[in-house]
Amino acid sequence: MRPSRCRNASPCPVPATLAFCWAHVRRKFFEARQFAPACEEVLELIGQLYTVEADLPEWYALSKEERPAVLAQRRAARQQHSAPVVERIRQWALAQRAAPGSAFCKALEYMLKLWNGLTVFLDNPVVPIDNNHVERQMRDMVMGRKNHYGSKSKRGTEVAALFYSLIETARLRGEEPGHYLRRAALAAIQNPDAVTLPESQD
């Protein structure tokens, strides 16, 4: 784990850990399976990882008091059930032989090159197994890109980005975005210096 770098080249106060997406790895092997039947085995193993994830409790909308127990539960389940599967995937990959430049070879190289980042989720219960959720959040912005031309200024785009961030954060925290924005606006009217963030909903 290396500390991230700010623009002024000085270390940022919070170190960053790079995690990678199992959905992208799965996609590579899914595309290669028509040329390499061996891909079926690793696709089945990756499917087992997602089966474990489907049974894990979510944590981001919980109160601070509830989070530690749930995060501990998530980590324990991943260590017990997912870690052995991940090791089987690694051993399987190391035992494979593929023609250079083939789709199968590229899929193997892609996974092994990113291996350290692909295993971060095993020890960190906050890290998701893939990036699908973020990509789904970005879809709204991409689909509405032409509408954003109406911002007409740098300030307009900054305000739009601010609202997108607040709305998605409210959703993640379990608070209805419209309710949160109204609550934040009323708080700002009463106290212009107030900063009102979305709340976890028990």
mmCIF file with all atom_site columns, C-alpha atoms in Angstrom, residues 166-168 170-171 175-182:
data_model
loop_
_atom_site.group_PDB
_atom_site.id
_atom_site.type_symbol
_atom_site.label_atom_id
_atom_site.label_alt_id
_atom_site.label_comp_id
_atom_site.label_asym_id
_atom_site.label_entity_id
_atom_site.label_seq_id
_atom_site.pdbx_PDB_ins_code
_atom_site.Cartn_x
_atom_site.Cartn_y
_atom_site.Cartn_z
_atom_site.occupancy
_atom_site.B_iso_or_equiv
_atom_site.pdbx_formal_charge
_atom_site.auth_seq_id
_atom_site.auth_comp_id
_atom_site.auth_asym_id
_atom_site.auth_atom_id
_atom_site.pdbx_PDB_model_num
ATOM 1  C CA . LEU A 1 166 ? -24.988 14.670 -2.609 1.00 0.00 ? 166 LEU A CA 1
ATOM 2  C CA . ILE A 1 167 ? -27.881 12.743 -4.168 1.00 0.00 ? 167 ILE A CA 1
ATOM 3  C CA . GLU A 1 168 ? -25.873 9.542  -4.617 1.00 0.00 ? 168 GLU A CA 1
ATOM 4  C CA . ALA A 1 170 ? -27.963 10.222 0.323  1.00 0.00 ? 170 ALA A CA 1
ATOM 5  C CA . ARG A 1 171 ? -29.040 7.085  -1.542 1.00 0.00 ? 171 ARG A CA 1
ATOM 6  C CA . GLU A 1 175 ? -31.988 8.718  3.083  1.00 0.00 ? 175 GLU A CA 1
ATOM 7  C CA . GLU A 1 176 ? -34.436 9.729  0.350  1.00 0.00 ? 176 GLU A CA 1
ATOM 8  C CA . PRO A 1 177 ? -32.573 12.391 -1.726 1.00 0.00 ? 177 PRO A CA 1
ATOM 9  C CA . GLY A 1 178 ? -35.510 14.814 -1.938 1.00 0.00 ? 178 GLY A CA 1
ATOM 10 C CA . HIS A 1 179 ? -36.017 14.666 1.815  1.00 0.00 ? 179 HIS A CA 1
ATOM 11 C CA . TYR A 1 180 ? -32.316 15.256 2.414  1.00 0.00 ? 180 TYR A CA 1
ATOM 12 C CA . LEU A 1 181 ? -32.077 18.250 0.040  1.00 0.00 ? 181 LEU A CA 1
ATOM 13 C CA . ARG A 1 182 ? -35.118 19.867 1.650  1.00 0.00 ? 182 ARG A CA 1
#
